[in-house]
Amino acid sequence: RHAVTGVTQGNPASIFGGLGVEISGTGFHAEAFSHATLAGVLCLDAEVVSSELITCTAGSAESALVGVASVYQKDAAGEQYESRCTTGSCGFEYALSNTPMIESPTFYADGNAGDTIQLDGTNLDGGTASQVFFGPEGMFEITDMIQQTATKIKARLPEAPAGHHKIYIFVPGRGFSRTQVFKYGLVVTSTSPTSFSLYGGTHITIAAEGLLPRNMARGPWRASRSEER
């Protein structure tokens, strides 16, 4: 049977997950592998790299936890069994003290493309390694950074659809932050024509930042859309 012998964890993981982890051991088999847990929390995107290595991403615990790594495999009869490490080298910890935290975002304008957004918090780390994501499933990334410290990130917003978006940070060596919500504004950039009959019937083209196609709830978006008035 398989055995777990160690876990790589340079720092305690964020309680919101996201930390990449390597689980070492013996007897791992991709065909038999079921899942792995860290301190009882499911480890996501697990991959059996070899008979001695599994890689995965720490899931969200939502609270501080201390435990060990466990790997579950199935035998020839389909019965699932667990191999849990009982040595100190296999311990895993989720800690509030190492979790990135952000407060509600603040703006230097209205929350549109090109505007500056500021995220204050803790454990945001200095340098340029931290990443900021927003939108459905984090589909938009803020890459135009102005300032990054352990307690503040300032950046310029990219183009994105208007609406209320969740925003969060990924910090290497820690994981994900708590999500916050901010409003991304809709900006009308032009209308054509600019004058028309009082009695209607004129086709008007409105160009704006933040419009979504009428038949799309999420995904790729367009910068303009025509409306019949």
mmCIF file of C-alpha atoms in Angstrom:
data_model
loop_
_atom_site.group_PDB
_atom_site.id
_atom_site.type_symbol
_atom_site.label_atom_id
_atom_site.label_comp_id
_atom_site.label_asym_id
_atom_site.label_seq_id
_atom_site.Cartn_x
_atom_site.Cartn_y
_atom_site.Cartn_z
ATOM 1 C CA ARG A 1 0.000 0.000 0.000
ATOM 2 C CA HIS A 2 0.967 3.632 -0.433
ATOM 3 C CA ALA A 3 2.453 5.813 2.274
ATOM 4 C CA VAL A 4 2.788 9.575 2.805
ATOM 5 C CA THR A 5 6.219 10.700 4.000
ATOM 6 C CA GLY A 6 6.247 14.482 3.686
ATOM 7 C CA VAL A 7 4.627 17.768 2.613
ATOM 8 C CA THR A 8 6.370 20.848 1.236
ATOM 9 C CA GLN A 9 5.036 23.948 2.959
ATOM 10 C CA GLY A 10 7.346 26.932 3.254
ATOM 11 C CA ASN A 11 4.699 28.966 5.101
ATOM 12 C CA PRO A 12 1.302 28.212 6.637
ATOM 13 C CA ALA A 13 -1.396 28.400 3.960
ATOM 14 C CA SER A 14 -3.999 31.118 3.626
ATOM 15 C CA ILE A 15 -7.298 29.973 5.093
ATOM 16 C CA PHE A 16 -8.809 30.766 1.679
ATOM 17 C CA GLY A 17 -6.552 28.256 -0.084
ATOM 18 C CA GLY A 18 -4.510 28.628 -3.244
ATOM 19 C CA LEU A 19 -1.096 27.520 -1.955
ATOM 20 C CA GLY A 20 0.675 25.021 -4.214
ATOM 21 C CA VAL A 21 1.694 21.869 -2.343
ATOM 22 C CA GLU A 22 3.819 18.784 -3.016
ATOM 23 C CA ILE A 23 3.021 15.553 -1.167
ATOM 24 C CA SER A 24 5.832 13.014 -1.133
ATOM 25 C CA GLY A 25 5.542 9.329 -0.369
ATOM 26 C CA THR A 26 5.651 5.866 -1.894
ATOM 27 C CA GLY A 27 3.243 3.694 -3.866
ATOM 28 C CA PHE A 28 1.219 6.443 -5.525
ATOM 29 C CA HIS A 29 -0.625 5.297 -8.683
ATOM 30 C CA ALA A 30 -2.625 7.534 -11.005
ATOM 31 C CA GLU A 31 -5.076 4.732 -11.814
ATOM 32 C CA ALA A 32 -5.806 4.043 -8.151
ATOM 33 C CA PHE A 33 -5.639 7.620 -6.844
ATOM 34 C CA SER A 34 -8.905 9.050 -5.451
ATOM 35 C CA HIS A 35 -8.079 12.317 -3.698
ATOM 36 C CA ALA A 36 -5.825 14.012 -1.154
ATOM 37 C CA THR A 37 -6.573 16.170 1.870
ATOM 38 C CA LEU A 38 -4.581 18.682 3.900
ATOM 39 C CA ALA A 39 -5.662 19.022 7.527
ATOM 40 C CA GLY A 40 -8.920 17.407 6.418
ATOM 41 C CA VAL A 41 -9.534 19.906 3.566
ATOM 42 C CA LEU A 42 -9.717 18.614 -0.008
ATOM 43 C CA CYS A 43 -6.587 19.443 -2.018
ATOM 44 C CA LEU A 44 -7.631 20.687 -5.464
ATOM 45 C CA ASP A 45 -6.289 19.883 -8.949
ATOM 46 C CA ALA A 46 -4.353 16.909 -7.587
ATOM 47 C CA GLU A 47 -1.985 15.182 -10.005
ATOM 48 C CA VAL A 48 0.033 12.021 -9.477
ATOM 49 C CA VAL A 49 3.393 13.064 -10.944
ATOM 50 C CA SER A 50 5.152 9.815 -10.013
ATOM 51 C CA SER A 51 4.929 6.956 -7.554
ATOM 52 C CA GLU A 52 6.616 9.258 -5.037
ATOM 53 C CA LEU A 53 5.061 12.659 -5.735
ATOM 54 C CA ILE A 54 1.599 14.258 -5.857
ATOM 55 C CA THR A 55 1.071 17.957 -6.573
ATOM 56 C CA CYS A 56 -2.098 19.846 -5.675
ATOM 57 C CA THR A 57 -3.469 23.201 -4.527
ATOM 58 C CA ALA A 58 -4.673 23.767 -0.985
ATOM 59 C CA GLY A 59 -8.440 24.190 -0.845
ATOM 60 C CA SER A 60 -10.286 26.804 1.199
ATOM 61 C CA ALA A 61 -10.541 26.005 4.906
ATOM 62 C CA GLU A 62 -12.281 29.281 5.937
ATOM 63 C CA SER A 63 -10.663 28.997 9.396
ATOM 64 C CA ALA A 64 -7.313 28.219 11.010
ATOM 65 C CA LEU A 65 -6.504 24.487 11.019
ATOM 66 C CA VAL A 66 -3.575 22.241 11.900
ATOM 67 C CA GLY A 67 -3.400 18.647 10.677
ATOM 68 C CA VAL A 68 -1.611 16.249 8.372
ATOM 69 C CA ALA A 69 -1.664 15.264 4.699
ATOM 70 C CA SER A 70 -3.682 12.212 3.691
ATOM 71 C CA VAL A 71 -3.827 10.413 0.350
ATOM 72 C CA TYR A 72 -6.730 8.151 -0.639
ATOM 73 C CA GLN A 73 -6.414 5.385 -3.217
ATOM 74 C CA LYS A 74 -8.574 2.443 -4.291
ATOM 75 C CA ASP A 75 -7.478 -1.177 -4.295
ATOM 76 C CA ALA A 76 -8.206 -3.756 -6.985
ATOM 77 C CA ALA A 77 -11.626 -4.395 -5.475
ATOM 78 C CA GLY A 78 -12.518 -0.698 -5.673
ATOM 79 C CA GLU A 79 -12.317 -0.194 -1.935
ATOM 80 C CA GLN A 80 -10.931 3.194 -0.925
ATOM 81 C CA TYR A 81 -8.284 3.364 1.754
ATOM 82 C CA GLU A 82 -6.341 6.167 3.381
ATOM 83 C CA SER A 83 -2.651 6.570 4.016
ATOM 84 C CA ARG A 84 -2.034 9.240 6.622
ATOM 85 C CA CYS A 85 1.372 10.409 7.684
ATOM 86 C CA THR A 86 1.918 10.196 11.432
ATOM 87 C CA THR A 87 5.322 11.906 11.518
ATOM 88 C CA GLY A 88 5.973 15.591 12.076
ATOM 89 C CA SER A 89 7.261 16.060 8.517
ATOM 90 C CA CYS A 90 3.743 15.657 7.111
ATOM 91 C CA GLY A 91 2.029 18.374 9.097
ATOM 92 C CA PHE A 92 0.019 21.060 7.317
ATOM 93 C CA GLU A 93 -1.293 24.343 8.698
ATOM 94 C CA TYR A 94 -3.855 26.955 7.639
ATOM 95 C CA ALA A 95 -3.120 30.169 9.543
ATOM 96 C CA LEU A 96 -4.880 33.522 9.792
ATOM 97 C CA SER A 97 -1.481 35.104 10.470
ATOM 98 C CA ASN A 98 -0.353 34.194 6.916
ATOM 99 C CA THR A 99 -3.643 34.922 5.133
ATOM 100 C CA PRO A 100 -3.816 37.925 2.767
ATOM 101 C CA MET A 101 -6.623 40.245 3.841
ATOM 102 C CA ILE A 102 -8.025 43.160 1.829
ATOM 103 C CA GLU A 103 -10.473 45.864 2.827
ATOM 104 C CA SER A 104 -13.146 47.338 0.572
ATOM 105 C CA PRO A 105 -11.465 48.849 -2.515
ATOM 106 C CA THR A 106 -11.124 52.608 -2.817
ATOM 107 C CA PHE A 107 -10.890 54.616 -6.045
ATOM 108 C CA TYR A 108 -9.305 57.832 -7.235
ATOM 109 C CA ALA A 109 -12.115 58.146 -9.811
ATOM 110 C CA ASP A 110 -15.314 56.240 -10.598
ATOM 111 C CA GLY A 111 -14.137 52.655 -11.073
ATOM 112 C CA ASN A 112 -13.742 52.614 -14.847
ATOM 113 C CA ALA A 113 -11.023 51.459 -17.226
ATOM 114 C CA GLY A 114 -7.841 53.418 -16.553
ATOM 115 C CA ASP A 115 -8.930 54.561 -13.099
ATOM 116 C CA THR A 116 -6.715 53.833 -10.104
ATOM 117 C CA ILE A 117 -7.894 51.299 -7.550
ATOM 118 C CA GLN A 118 -6.339 50.943 -4.112
ATOM 119 C CA LEU A 119 -6.482 47.803 -1.975
ATOM 120 C CA ASP A 120 -5.416 48.150 1.664
ATOM 121 C CA GLY A 121 -4.829 45.131 3.861
ATOM 122 C CA THR A 122 -2.247 42.809 5.359
ATOM 123 C CA ASN A 123 0.073 40.077 4.047
ATOM 124 C CA LEU A 124 -0.142 41.503 0.516
ATOM 125 C CA ASP A 125 3.658 41.261 0.187
ATOM 126 C CA GLY A 126 5.951 43.732 -1.487
ATOM 127 C CA GLY A 127 7.552 43.410 -4.910
ATOM 128 C CA THR A 128 5.705 42.515 -8.081
ATOM 129 C CA ALA A 129 4.740 38.885 -7.506
ATOM 130 C CA SER A 130 1.201 39.328 -6.145
ATOM 131 C CA GLN A 131 -1.679 39.074 -8.651
ATOM 132 C CA VAL A 132 -5.062 40.824 -8.529
ATOM 133 C CA PHE A 133 -8.110 39.210 -10.154
ATOM 134 C CA PHE A 134 -11.752 40.243 -10.489
ATOM 135 C CA GLY A 135 -14.917 39.304 -12.333
ATOM 136 C CA PRO A 136 -16.648 35.925 -12.738
ATOM 137 C CA GLU A 137 -14.208 33.207 -11.663
ATOM 138 C CA GLY A 138 -11.405 35.754 -11.693
ATOM 139 C CA MET A 139 -11.496 36.067 -15.489
ATOM 140 C CA PHE A 140 -9.904 39.553 -15.458
ATOM 141 C CA GLU A 141 -6.428 40.315 -14.101
ATOM 142 C CA ILE A 142 -5.142 43.738 -13.090
ATOM 143 C CA THR A 143 -1.590 43.952 -14.421
ATOM 144 C CA ASP A 144 -0.870 47.711 -14.549
ATOM 145 C CA MET A 145 0.588 48.019 -11.064
ATOM 146 C CA ILE A 146 1.539 51.397 -9.578
ATOM 147 C CA GLN A 147 2.565 50.390 -6.054
ATOM 148 C CA GLN A 148 2.834 47.118 -4.129
ATOM 149 C CA THR A 149 3.698 46.779 -0.457
ATOM 150 C CA ALA A 150 2.741 44.356 2.299
ATOM 151 C CA THR A 151 -0.214 46.599 3.225
ATOM 152 C CA LYS A 152 -1.199 48.365 -0.025
ATOM 153 C CA ILE A 153 -1.670 47.703 -3.731
ATOM 154 C CA LYS A 154 -2.424 50.507 -6.187
ATOM 155 C CA ALA A 155 -3.121 49.713 -9.829
ATOM 156 C CA ARG A 156 -4.987 50.879 -12.921
ATOM 157 C CA LEU A 157 -8.145 49.046 -13.909
ATOM 158 C CA PRO A 158 -8.299 47.323 -17.311
ATOM 159 C CA GLU A 159 -11.342 47.357 -19.568
ATOM 160 C CA ALA A 160 -14.087 45.064 -18.282
ATOM 161 C CA PRO A 161 -17.894 44.771 -18.279
ATOM 162 C CA ALA A 162 -19.858 47.053 -15.974
ATOM 163 C CA GLY A 163 -21.375 45.651 -12.808
ATOM 164 C CA HIS A 164 -20.532 44.505 -9.300
ATOM 165 C CA HIS A 165 -17.437 42.289 -9.340
ATOM 166 C CA LYS A 166 -15.676 40.197 -6.734
ATOM 167 C CA ILE A 167 -12.001 41.105 -6.391
ATOM 168 C CA TYR A 168 -9.233 39.151 -4.664
ATOM 169 C CA ILE A 169 -5.447 38.797 -4.511
ATOM 170 C CA PHE A 170 -3.153 35.805 -4.971
ATOM 171 C CA VAL A 171 0.124 36.011 -3.031
ATOM 172 C CA PRO A 172 2.790 33.376 -3.836
ATOM 173 C CA GLY A 173 3.805 31.420 -0.746
ATOM 174 C CA ARG A 174 0.547 32.335 0.992
ATOM 175 C CA GLY A 175 -2.450 31.810 -1.307
ATOM 176 C CA PHE A 176 -5.709 33.688 -1.910
ATOM 177 C CA SER A 177 -7.146 36.618 0.009
ATOM 178 C CA ARG A 178 -10.697 37.116 1.139
ATOM 179 C CA THR A 179 -12.861 38.488 -1.693
ATOM 180 C CA GLN A 180 -14.341 41.959 -1.670
ATOM 181 C CA VAL A 181 -16.865 43.523 -4.065
ATOM 182 C CA PHE A 182 -16.529 46.696 -6.099
ATOM 183 C CA LYS A 183 -18.654 48.404 -8.729
ATOM 184 C CA TYR A 184 -17.210 48.755 -12.203
ATOM 185 C CA GLY A 185 -18.896 51.692 -13.933
ATOM 186 C CA LEU A 186 -20.390 52.012 -17.411
ATOM 187 C CA VAL A 187 -18.968 54.907 -19.436
ATOM 188 C CA VAL A 188 -20.702 56.182 -22.565
ATOM 189 C CA THR A 189 -17.993 57.431 -24.922
ATOM 190 C CA SER A 190 -20.082 58.587 -27.906
ATOM 191 C CA THR A 191 -23.500 58.555 -29.558
ATOM 192 C CA SER A 192 -24.304 58.832 -33.232
ATOM 193 C CA PRO A 193 -26.177 60.786 -34.426
ATOM 194 C CA THR A 194 -26.199 63.475 -31.742
ATOM 195 C CA SER A 195 -29.545 64.963 -32.838
ATOM 196 C CA PHE A 196 -32.696 63.364 -34.223
ATOM 197 C CA SER A 197 -36.431 63.781 -34.758
ATOM 198 C CA LEU A 198 -38.646 64.581 -31.785
ATOM 199 C CA TYR A 199 -41.022 61.882 -33.013
ATOM 200 C CA GLY A 200 -38.518 59.013 -32.832
ATOM 201 C CA GLY A 201 -37.650 56.417 -35.439
ATOM 202 C CA THR A 202 -33.937 57.253 -35.573
ATOM 203 C CA HIS A 203 -31.391 54.444 -35.283
ATOM 204 C CA ILE A 204 -28.843 55.418 -32.613
ATOM 205 C CA THR A 205 -25.410 53.873 -32.077
ATOM 206 C CA ILE A 206 -24.083 54.140 -28.522
ATOM 207 C CA ALA A 207 -20.426 53.350 -27.826
ATOM 208 C CA ALA A 208 -19.455 52.660 -24.241
ATOM 209 C CA GLU A 209 -16.930 50.939 -22.025
ATOM 210 C CA GLY A 210 -18.337 48.052 -20.022
ATOM 211 C CA LEU A 211 -21.120 46.756 -22.294
ATOM 212 C CA LEU A 212 -21.916 43.066 -22.577
ATOM 213 C CA PRO A 213 -23.635 41.561 -25.620
ATOM 214 C CA ARG A 214 -27.343 41.122 -24.957
ATOM 215 C CA ASN A 215 -27.173 37.307 -25.123
ATOM 216 C CA MET A 216 -24.116 36.850 -22.898
ATOM 217 C CA ALA A 217 -24.123 36.569 -19.118
ATOM 218 C CA ARG A 218 -20.327 36.265 -18.901
ATOM 219 C CA GLY A 219 -17.263 35.671 -20.989
ATOM 220 C CA PRO A 220 -15.740 37.754 -23.804
ATOM 221 C CA TRP A 221 -17.309 41.193 -24.161
ATOM 222 C CA ARG A 222 -17.515 43.997 -26.699
ATOM 223 C CA ALA A 223 -16.693 47.669 -26.400
ATOM 224 C CA SER A 224 -19.822 48.903 -28.162
ATOM 225 C CA ARG A 225 -23.355 47.872 -29.057
ATOM 226 C CA SER A 226 -26.122 49.434 -31.140
ATOM 227 C CA GLU A 227 -29.501 50.138 -29.595
ATOM 228 C CA GLU A 228 -32.746 50.880 -31.459
ATOM 229 C CA ARG A 229 -34.679 53.819 -30.010
#
